Amino acid sequence: EPLCREQVAGWRKKLGSKHADTLDAVNSLALLLHQLGKFEEAEPLSREKLAGCRSQLGDNHPDTITAIDTYSQLLSDLGKLDEALPLKRESLAVKRKVLGDRHPDTLLSVNNLGVLLNDLGRQKSDTNMLREAEPLKREALAGCREVLGNRHPHTLASIANLADMLMQIGHADPRAFEEAEPLCREALAGSREVLGNFHPDTLKAVGNLGALLVDQAHMTKPGSAKGKRKLTEAEPLYAEAVEGFSKGLGSTHPTTLA
């Protein structure tokens, strides 16, 4: 970090703040701070990189779109979902136009916009956002299956994201739980195969399947054999997720406690 800061200061003094090399150094520092969890410090630097790209390269240049994606993700991590939304919309619109609907980068943006709309809709209890998110998540999954295959990490993430959304609406429409179950099982099987049993995404898939089974059990009649089977299957999944996250993140980490 000190070296990156020194580099930014040096390029600003020598070349000025608008020079491409200065902006690259600014971006490198912003990315490092983002990775270190210093989101507030990274935000003005990432914004500066985006503004520089827009002014020097134009709104549709690949470097500008990359800067939009980076900045919008940082805003999401800061909890500024409303500010991130127009940027994710902009990025997707340009990628559809320039790269086409089935390019992997476009599909990733489709998925990311769907996730953001889902999170915003849940936060605001906005059913319109939730409705907009569903076809995007379905489009992302169908495209990833077609372009990348069923076991690509992006496909597995899209499977999990669609399942998560279906689980959210399952209490209002139990049919969503039924659609979510094979997706949860597929996401878990694929993550075990591709990422291994102790990868965070695998452990999240373990926990998600357990949560779904519990939700399904609660939808059955009290004491029913079906409900008992669901709970019996869920118990070792929860235990596996807790043990895995405890080893990887510690017993007091929010993810473990969740």
mmCIF file of N, CA and C in Angstrom, residues 142-233:
data_model
loop_
_atom_site.group_PDB
_atom_site.id
_atom_site.type_symbol
_atom_site.label_atom_id
_atom_site.label_comp_id
_atom_site.label_asym_id
_atom_site.label_seq_id
_atom_site.Cartn_x
_atom_site.Cartn_y
_atom_site.Cartn_z
ATOM 1 N N ALA A 142 -29.289 -19.250 -18.474
ATOM 2 C CA ALA A 142 -29.419 -19.898 -19.781
ATOM 3 C C ALA A 142 -28.204 -19.593 -20.655
ATOM 4 N N GLY A 143 -27.746 -18.353 -20.649
ATOM 5 C CA GLY A 143 -26.589 -17.980 -21.453
ATOM 6 C C GLY A 143 -25.319 -18.655 -20.977
ATOM 7 N N CYS A 144 -25.127 -18.712 -19.670
ATOM 8 C CA CYS A 144 -23.921 -19.357 -19.131
ATOM 9 C C CYS A 144 -23.910 -20.845 -19.451
ATOM 10 N N ARG A 145 -25.047 -21.492 -19.337
ATOM 11 C CA ARG A 145 -25.112 -22.918 -19.693
ATOM 12 C C ARG A 145 -24.715 -23.111 -21.159
ATOM 13 N N GLU A 146 -25.230 -22.234 -22.025
ATOM 14 C CA GLU A 146 -24.994 -22.360 -23.460
ATOM 15 C C GLU A 146 -23.548 -22.044 -23.832
ATOM 16 N N VAL A 147 -23.002 -20.992 -23.266
ATOM 17 C CA VAL A 147 -21.693 -20.477 -23.687
ATOM 18 C C VAL A 147 -20.548 -21.103 -22.896
ATOM 19 N N LEU A 148 -20.753 -21.282 -21.590
ATOM 20 C CA LEU A 148 -19.657 -21.688 -20.717
ATOM 21 C C LEU A 148 -19.744 -23.140 -20.251
ATOM 22 N N GLY A 149 -20.931 -23.714 -20.317
ATOM 23 C CA GLY A 149 -21.112 -25.082 -19.838
ATOM 24 C C GLY A 149 -21.627 -25.106 -18.409
ATOM 25 N N ASN A 150 -22.137 -26.257 -18.004
ATOM 26 C CA ASN A 150 -22.823 -26.366 -16.716
ATOM 27 C C ASN A 150 -21.900 -26.309 -15.502
ATOM 28 N N ARG A 151 -20.606 -26.555 -15.706
ATOM 29 C CA ARG A 151 -19.710 -26.612 -14.561
ATOM 30 C C ARG A 151 -18.758 -25.414 -14.467
ATOM 31 N N HIS A 152 -18.960 -24.411 -15.297
ATOM 32 C CA HIS A 152 -18.131 -23.210 -15.188
ATOM 33 C C HIS A 152 -18.513 -22.454 -13.919
ATOM 34 N N PRO A 153 -17.537 -21.860 -13.219
ATOM 35 C CA PRO A 153 -17.863 -21.123 -11.990
ATOM 36 C C PRO A 153 -18.932 -20.048 -12.175
ATOM 37 N N HIS A 154 -18.935 -19.355 -13.327
ATOM 38 C CA HIS A 154 -19.963 -18.335 -13.548
ATOM 39 C C HIS A 154 -21.341 -18.979 -13.679
ATOM 40 N N THR A 155 -21.397 -20.163 -14.298
ATOM 41 C CA THR A 155 -22.669 -20.865 -14.409
ATOM 42 C C THR A 155 -23.151 -21.295 -13.034
ATOM 43 N N LEU A 156 -22.245 -21.842 -12.241
ATOM 44 C CA LEU A 156 -22.617 -22.275 -10.898
ATOM 45 C C LEU A 156 -23.109 -21.100 -10.057
ATOM 46 N N ALA A 157 -22.462 -19.939 -10.221
ATOM 47 C CA ALA A 157 -22.912 -18.746 -9.492
ATOM 48 C C ALA A 157 -24.300 -18.325 -9.953
ATOM 49 N N SER A 158 -24.564 -18.429 -11.258
ATOM 50 C CA SER A 158 -25.877 -18.064 -11.782
ATOM 51 C C SER A 158 -26.956 -19.018 -11.286
ATOM 52 N N ILE A 159 -26.622 -20.297 -11.199
ATOM 53 C CA ILE A 159 -27.560 -21.285 -10.654
ATOM 54 C C ILE A 159 -27.919 -20.915 -9.220
ATOM 55 N N ALA A 160 -26.879 -20.636 -8.428
ATOM 56 C CA ALA A 160 -27.101 -20.296 -7.019
ATOM 57 C C ALA A 160 -27.906 -19.010 -6.872
ATOM 58 N N ASN A 161 -27.645 -18.031 -7.729
ATOM 59 C CA ASN A 161 -28.363 -16.757 -7.635
ATOM 60 C C ASN A 161 -29.840 -16.913 -7.961
ATOM 61 N N LEU A 162 -30.151 -17.707 -8.987
ATOM 62 C CA LEU A 162 -31.562 -17.932 -9.314
ATOM 63 C C LEU A 162 -32.245 -18.699 -8.193
ATOM 64 N N ALA A 163 -31.564 -19.716 -7.657
ATOM 65 C CA ALA A 163 -32.138 -20.482 -6.551
ATOM 66 C C ALA A 163 -32.408 -19.587 -5.348
ATOM 67 N N ASP A 164 -31.476 -18.682 -5.053
ATOM 68 C CA ASP A 164 -31.637 -17.780 -3.914
ATOM 69 C C ASP A 164 -32.862 -16.902 -4.084
ATOM 70 N N MET A 165 -33.085 -16.387 -5.285
ATOM 71 C CA MET A 165 -34.247 -15.550 -5.528
ATOM 72 C C MET A 165 -35.542 -16.350 -5.377
ATOM 73 N N LEU A 166 -35.536 -17.578 -5.899
ATOM 74 C CA LEU A 166 -36.725 -18.420 -5.794
ATOM 75 C C LEU A 166 -37.033 -18.738 -4.333
ATOM 76 N N MET A 167 -35.990 -18.924 -3.541
ATOM 77 C CA MET A 167 -36.205 -19.185 -2.116
ATOM 78 C C MET A 167 -36.845 -17.986 -1.417
ATOM 79 N N GLN A 168 -36.506 -16.790 -1.877
ATOM 80 C CA GLN A 168 -37.072 -15.586 -1.264
ATOM 81 C C GLN A 168 -38.572 -15.475 -1.510
ATOM 82 N N ILE A 169 -39.025 -15.918 -2.682
ATOM 83 C CA ILE A 169 -40.443 -15.778 -3.005
ATOM 84 C C ILE A 169 -41.225 -17.055 -2.690
ATOM 85 N N GLY A 170 -40.516 -18.076 -2.189
ATOM 86 C CA GLY A 170 -41.166 -19.359 -1.938
ATOM 87 C C GLY A 170 -42.230 -19.311 -0.863
ATOM 88 N N HIS A 171 -42.089 -18.394 0.103
ATOM 89 C CA HIS A 171 -43.098 -18.328 1.165
ATOM 90 C C HIS A 171 -44.427 -17.815 0.625
ATOM 91 N N ALA A 172 -44.371 -16.996 -0.424
ATOM 92 C CA ALA A 172 -45.596 -16.510 -1.053
ATOM 93 C C ALA A 172 -46.096 -17.482 -2.122
ATOM 94 N N ASP A 173 -45.179 -18.200 -2.739
ATOM 95 C CA ASP A 173 -45.537 -19.152 -3.786
ATOM 96 C C ASP A 173 -44.702 -20.415 -3.593
ATOM 97 N N PRO A 174 -45.264 -21.433 -2.917
ATOM 98 C CA PRO A 174 -44.506 -22.663 -2.624
ATOM 99 C C PRO A 174 -43.942 -23.346 -3.857
ATOM 100 N N ARG A 175 -44.491 -23.049 -5.028
ATOM 101 C CA ARG A 175 -43.950 -23.657 -6.251
ATOM 102 C C ARG A 175 -42.520 -23.202 -6.506
ATOM 103 N N ALA A 176 -42.187 -22.019 -6.013
ATOM 104 C CA ALA A 176 -40.819 -21.525 -6.181
ATOM 105 C C ALA A 176 -39.838 -22.403 -5.417
ATOM 106 N N PHE A 177 -40.229 -22.896 -4.241
ATOM 107 C CA PHE A 177 -39.373 -23.822 -3.497
ATOM 108 C C PHE A 177 -39.085 -25.078 -4.317
ATOM 109 N N GLU A 178 -40.111 -25.567 -5.007
ATOM 110 C CA GLU A 178 -39.941 -26.787 -5.796
ATOM 111 C C GLU A 178 -38.969 -26.566 -6.951
ATOM 112 N N GLU A 179 -39.034 -25.387 -7.558
ATOM 113 C CA GLU A 179 -38.099 -25.087 -8.645
ATOM 114 C C GLU A 179 -36.692 -24.863 -8.095
ATOM 115 N N ALA A 180 -36.620 -24.302 -6.897
ATOM 116 C CA ALA A 180 -35.312 -23.991 -6.314
ATOM 117 C C ALA A 180 -34.544 -25.247 -5.913
ATOM 118 N N GLU A 181 -35.239 -26.304 -5.499
ATOM 119 C CA GLU A 181 -34.539 -27.471 -4.955
ATOM 120 C C GLU A 181 -33.551 -28.100 -5.936
ATOM 121 N N PRO A 182 -33.951 -28.429 -7.170
ATOM 122 C CA PRO A 182 -32.947 -29.015 -8.077
ATOM 123 C C PRO A 182 -31.803 -28.060 -8.408
ATOM 124 N N LEU A 183 -32.090 -26.753 -8.390
ATOM 125 C CA LEU A 183 -31.025 -25.777 -8.637
ATOM 126 C C LEU A 183 -30.031 -25.766 -7.475
ATOM 127 N N CYS A 184 -30.552 -25.800 -6.248
ATOM 128 C CA CYS A 184 -29.662 -25.844 -5.080
ATOM 129 C C CYS A 184 -28.797 -27.098 -5.099
ATOM 130 N N ARG A 185 -29.401 -28.215 -5.462
ATOM 131 C CA ARG A 185 -28.648 -29.477 -5.503
ATOM 132 C C ARG A 185 -27.599 -29.440 -6.613
ATOM 133 N N GLU A 186 -27.960 -28.859 -7.746
ATOM 134 C CA GLU A 186 -27.001 -28.760 -8.848
ATOM 135 C C GLU A 186 -25.848 -27.832 -8.487
ATOM 136 N N ALA A 187 -26.171 -26.700 -7.862
ATOM 137 C CA ALA A 187 -25.122 -25.760 -7.456
ATOM 138 C C ALA A 187 -24.167 -26.414 -6.476
ATOM 139 N N LEU A 188 -24.696 -27.186 -5.541
ATOM 140 C CA LEU A 188 -23.841 -27.841 -4.553
ATOM 141 C C LEU A 188 -22.985 -28.924 -5.190
ATOM 142 N N ALA A 189 -23.590 -29.764 -6.019
ATOM 143 C CA ALA A 189 -22.825 -30.830 -6.668
ATOM 144 C C ALA A 189 -21.727 -30.252 -7.550
ATOM 145 N N GLY A 190 -22.059 -29.212 -8.307
ATOM 146 C CA GLY A 190 -21.065 -28.594 -9.175
ATOM 147 C C GLY A 190 -19.946 -27.923 -8.392
ATOM 148 N N SER A 191 -20.300 -27.252 -7.306
ATOM 149 C CA SER A 191 -19.279 -26.583 -6.494
ATOM 150 C C SER A 191 -18.348 -27.590 -5.836
ATOM 151 N N ARG A 192 -18.900 -28.694 -5.360
ATOM 152 C CA ARG A 192 -18.040 -29.740 -4.781
ATOM 153 C C ARG A 192 -17.062 -30.249 -5.834
ATOM 154 N N GLU A 193 -17.557 -30.457 -7.035
ATOM 155 C CA GLU A 193 -16.735 -31.024 -8.108
ATOM 156 C C GLU A 193 -15.680 -30.038 -8.591
ATOM 157 N N VAL A 194 -16.069 -28.782 -8.778
ATOM 158 C CA VAL A 194 -15.181 -27.804 -9.410
ATOM 159 C C VAL A 194 -14.309 -27.070 -8.386
ATOM 160 N N LEU A 195 -14.882 -26.730 -7.250
ATOM 161 C CA LEU A 195 -14.194 -25.870 -6.281
ATOM 162 C C LEU A 195 -13.672 -26.622 -5.062
ATOM 163 N N GLY A 196 -14.233 -27.787 -4.801
ATOM 164 C CA GLY A 196 -13.833 -28.539 -3.607
ATOM 165 C C GLY A 196 -14.771 -28.285 -2.444
ATOM 166 N N ASN A 197 -14.738 -29.167 -1.460
ATOM 167 C CA ASN A 197 -15.702 -29.134 -0.362
ATOM 168 C C ASN A 197 -15.538 -27.943 0.569
ATOM 169 N N PHE A 198 -14.345 -27.343 0.619
ATOM 170 C CA PHE A 198 -14.101 -26.307 1.612
ATOM 171 C C PHE A 198 -14.041 -24.898 1.026
ATOM 172 N N HIS A 199 -14.341 -24.781 -0.268
ATOM 173 C CA HIS A 199 -14.392 -23.453 -0.877
ATOM 174 C C HIS A 199 -15.591 -22.688 -0.300
ATOM 175 N N PRO A 200 -15.446 -21.377 -0.059
ATOM 176 C CA PRO A 200 -16.566 -20.608 0.497
ATOM 177 C C PRO A 200 -17.856 -20.728 -0.312
ATOM 178 N N ASP A 201 -17.750 -20.767 -1.646
ATOM 179 C CA ASP A 201 -18.962 -20.893 -2.460
ATOM 180 C C ASP A 201 -19.618 -22.255 -2.265
ATOM 181 N N THR A 202 -18.798 -23.296 -2.070
ATOM 182 C CA THR A 202 -19.354 -24.618 -1.807
ATOM 183 C C THR A 202 -20.060 -24.633 -0.455
ATOM 184 N N LEU A 203 -19.415 -24.068 0.542
ATOM 185 C CA LEU A 203 -20.027 -24.033 1.874
ATOM 186 C C LEU A 203 -21.317 -23.209 1.871
ATOM 187 N N LYS A 204 -21.335 -22.146 1.090
ATOM 188 C CA LYS A 204 -22.568 -21.366 0.967
ATOM 189 C C LYS A 204 -23.656 -22.196 0.306
ATOM 190 N N ALA A 205 -23.286 -22.983 -0.711
ATOM 191 C CA ALA A 205 -24.261 -23.849 -1.377
ATOM 192 C C ALA A 205 -24.780 -24.914 -0.420
ATOM 193 N N VAL A 206 -23.900 -25.428 0.442
ATOM 194 C CA VAL A 206 -24.318 -26.394 1.463
ATOM 195 C C VAL A 206 -25.372 -25.772 2.372
ATOM 196 N N GLY A 207 -25.074 -24.572 2.866
ATOM 197 C CA GLY A 207 -26.003 -23.889 3.753
ATOM 198 C C GLY A 207 -27.319 -23.539 3.069
ATOM 199 N N ASN A 208 -27.249 -23.151 1.789
ATOM 200 C CA ASN A 208 -28.463 -22.790 1.065
ATOM 201 C C ASN A 208 -29.391 -23.984 0.891
ATOM 202 N N LEU A 209 -28.819 -25.149 0.567
ATOM 203 C CA LEU A 209 -29.658 -26.340 0.433
ATOM 204 C C LEU A 209 -30.276 -26.696 1.783
ATOM 205 N N GLY A 210 -29.483 -26.588 2.851
ATOM 206 C CA GLY A 210 -30.035 -26.848 4.171
ATOM 207 C C GLY A 210 -31.181 -25.913 4.507
ATOM 208 N N ALA A 211 -31.011 -24.627 4.202
ATOM 209 C CA ALA A 211 -32.057 -23.639 4.483
ATOM 210 C C ALA A 211 -33.315 -23.926 3.673
ATOM 211 N N LEU A 212 -33.132 -24.320 2.413
ATOM 212 C CA LEU A 212 -34.283 -24.634 1.575
ATOM 213 C C LEU A 212 -35.059 -25.820 2.136
ATOM 214 N N LEU A 213 -34.339 -26.857 2.551
ATOM 215 C CA LEU A 213 -35.003 -28.048 3.101
ATOM 216 C C LEU A 213 -35.797 -27.704 4.355
ATOM 217 N N VAL A 214 -35.243 -26.835 5.195
ATOM 218 C CA VAL A 214 -35.969 -26.403 6.392
ATOM 219 C C VAL A 214 -37.223 -25.617 6.002
ATOM 220 N N ASP A 215 -37.084 -24.706 5.033
ATOM 221 C CA ASP A 215 -38.253 -23.945 4.572
ATOM 222 C C ASP A 215 -39.325 -24.882 4.023
ATOM 223 N N GLN A 216 -38.902 -25.875 3.259
ATOM 224 C CA GLN A 216 -39.866 -26.834 2.718
ATOM 225 C C GLN A 216 -40.544 -27.625 3.835
ATOM 226 N N ALA A 217 -39.771 -27.990 4.845
ATOM 227 C CA ALA A 217 -40.348 -28.736 5.973
ATOM 228 C C ALA A 217 -41.411 -27.921 6.685
ATOM 229 N N HIS A 218 -41.175 -26.617 6.810
ATOM 230 C CA HIS A 218 -42.127 -25.750 7.492
ATOM 231 C C HIS A 218 -43.412 -25.562 6.695
ATOM 232 N N MET A 219 -43.343 -25.861 5.403
ATOM 233 C CA MET A 219 -44.539 -25.741 4.562
ATOM 234 C C MET A 219 -45.408 -26.998 4.621
ATOM 235 N N THR A 220 -44.910 -28.060 5.252
ATOM 236 C CA THR A 220 -45.680 -29.299 5.360
ATOM 237 C C THR A 220 -46.498 -29.289 6.650
ATOM 238 N N LYS A 221 -47.370 -30.255 6.774
ATOM 239 C CA LYS A 221 -48.162 -30.383 7.997
ATOM 240 C C LYS A 221 -47.253 -30.762 9.162
ATOM 241 N N PRO A 222 -47.488 -30.203 10.340
ATOM 242 C CA PRO A 222 -46.657 -30.540 11.508
ATOM 243 C C PRO A 222 -46.610 -32.054 11.756
ATOM 244 N N GLY A 223 -45.399 -32.557 11.921
ATOM 245 C CA GLY A 223 -45.229 -33.970 12.207
ATOM 246 C C GLY A 223 -45.304 -34.888 11.007
ATOM 247 N N SER A 224 -45.426 -34.314 9.792
ATOM 248 C CA SER A 224 -45.544 -35.157 8.599
ATOM 249 C C SER A 224 -44.232 -35.863 8.299
ATOM 250 N N ALA A 225 -44.335 -37.031 7.673
ATOM 251 C CA ALA A 225 -43.141 -37.795 7.322
ATOM 252 C C ALA A 225 -42.260 -37.015 6.347
ATOM 253 N N LYS A 226 -42.884 -36.297 5.421
ATOM 254 C CA LYS A 226 -42.119 -35.529 4.442
ATOM 255 C C LYS A 226 -41.312 -34.428 5.136
ATOM 256 N N GLY A 227 -41.950 -33.741 6.075
ATOM 257 C CA GLY A 227 -41.259 -32.693 6.789
ATOM 258 C C GLY A 227 -40.088 -33.224 7.602
ATOM 259 N N LYS A 228 -40.280 -34.376 8.229
ATOM 260 C CA LYS A 228 -39.208 -34.987 9.009
ATOM 261 C C LYS A 228 -38.032 -35.369 8.124
ATOM 262 N N ARG A 229 -38.325 -35.890 6.929
ATOM 263 C CA ARG A 229 -37.250 -36.259 5.999
ATOM 264 C C ARG A 229 -36.436 -35.029 5.594
ATOM 265 N N LYS A 230 -37.142 -33.927 5.344
ATOM 266 C CA LYS A 230 -36.453 -32.698 4.955
ATOM 267 C C LYS A 230 -35.530 -32.219 6.081
ATOM 268 N N LEU A 231 -36.027 -32.233 7.308
ATOM 269 C CA LEU A 231 -35.232 -31.769 8.439
ATOM 270 C C LEU A 231 -34.049 -32.693 8.713
ATOM 271 N N THR A 232 -34.274 -33.986 8.527
ATOM 272 C CA THR A 232 -33.190 -34.955 8.736
ATOM 273 C C THR A 232 -32.073 -34.732 7.729
ATOM 274 N N GLU A 233 -32.424 -34.427 6.486
ATOM 275 C CA GLU A 233 -31.405 -34.160 5.468
ATOM 276 C C GLU A 233 -30.712 -32.830 5.716
#
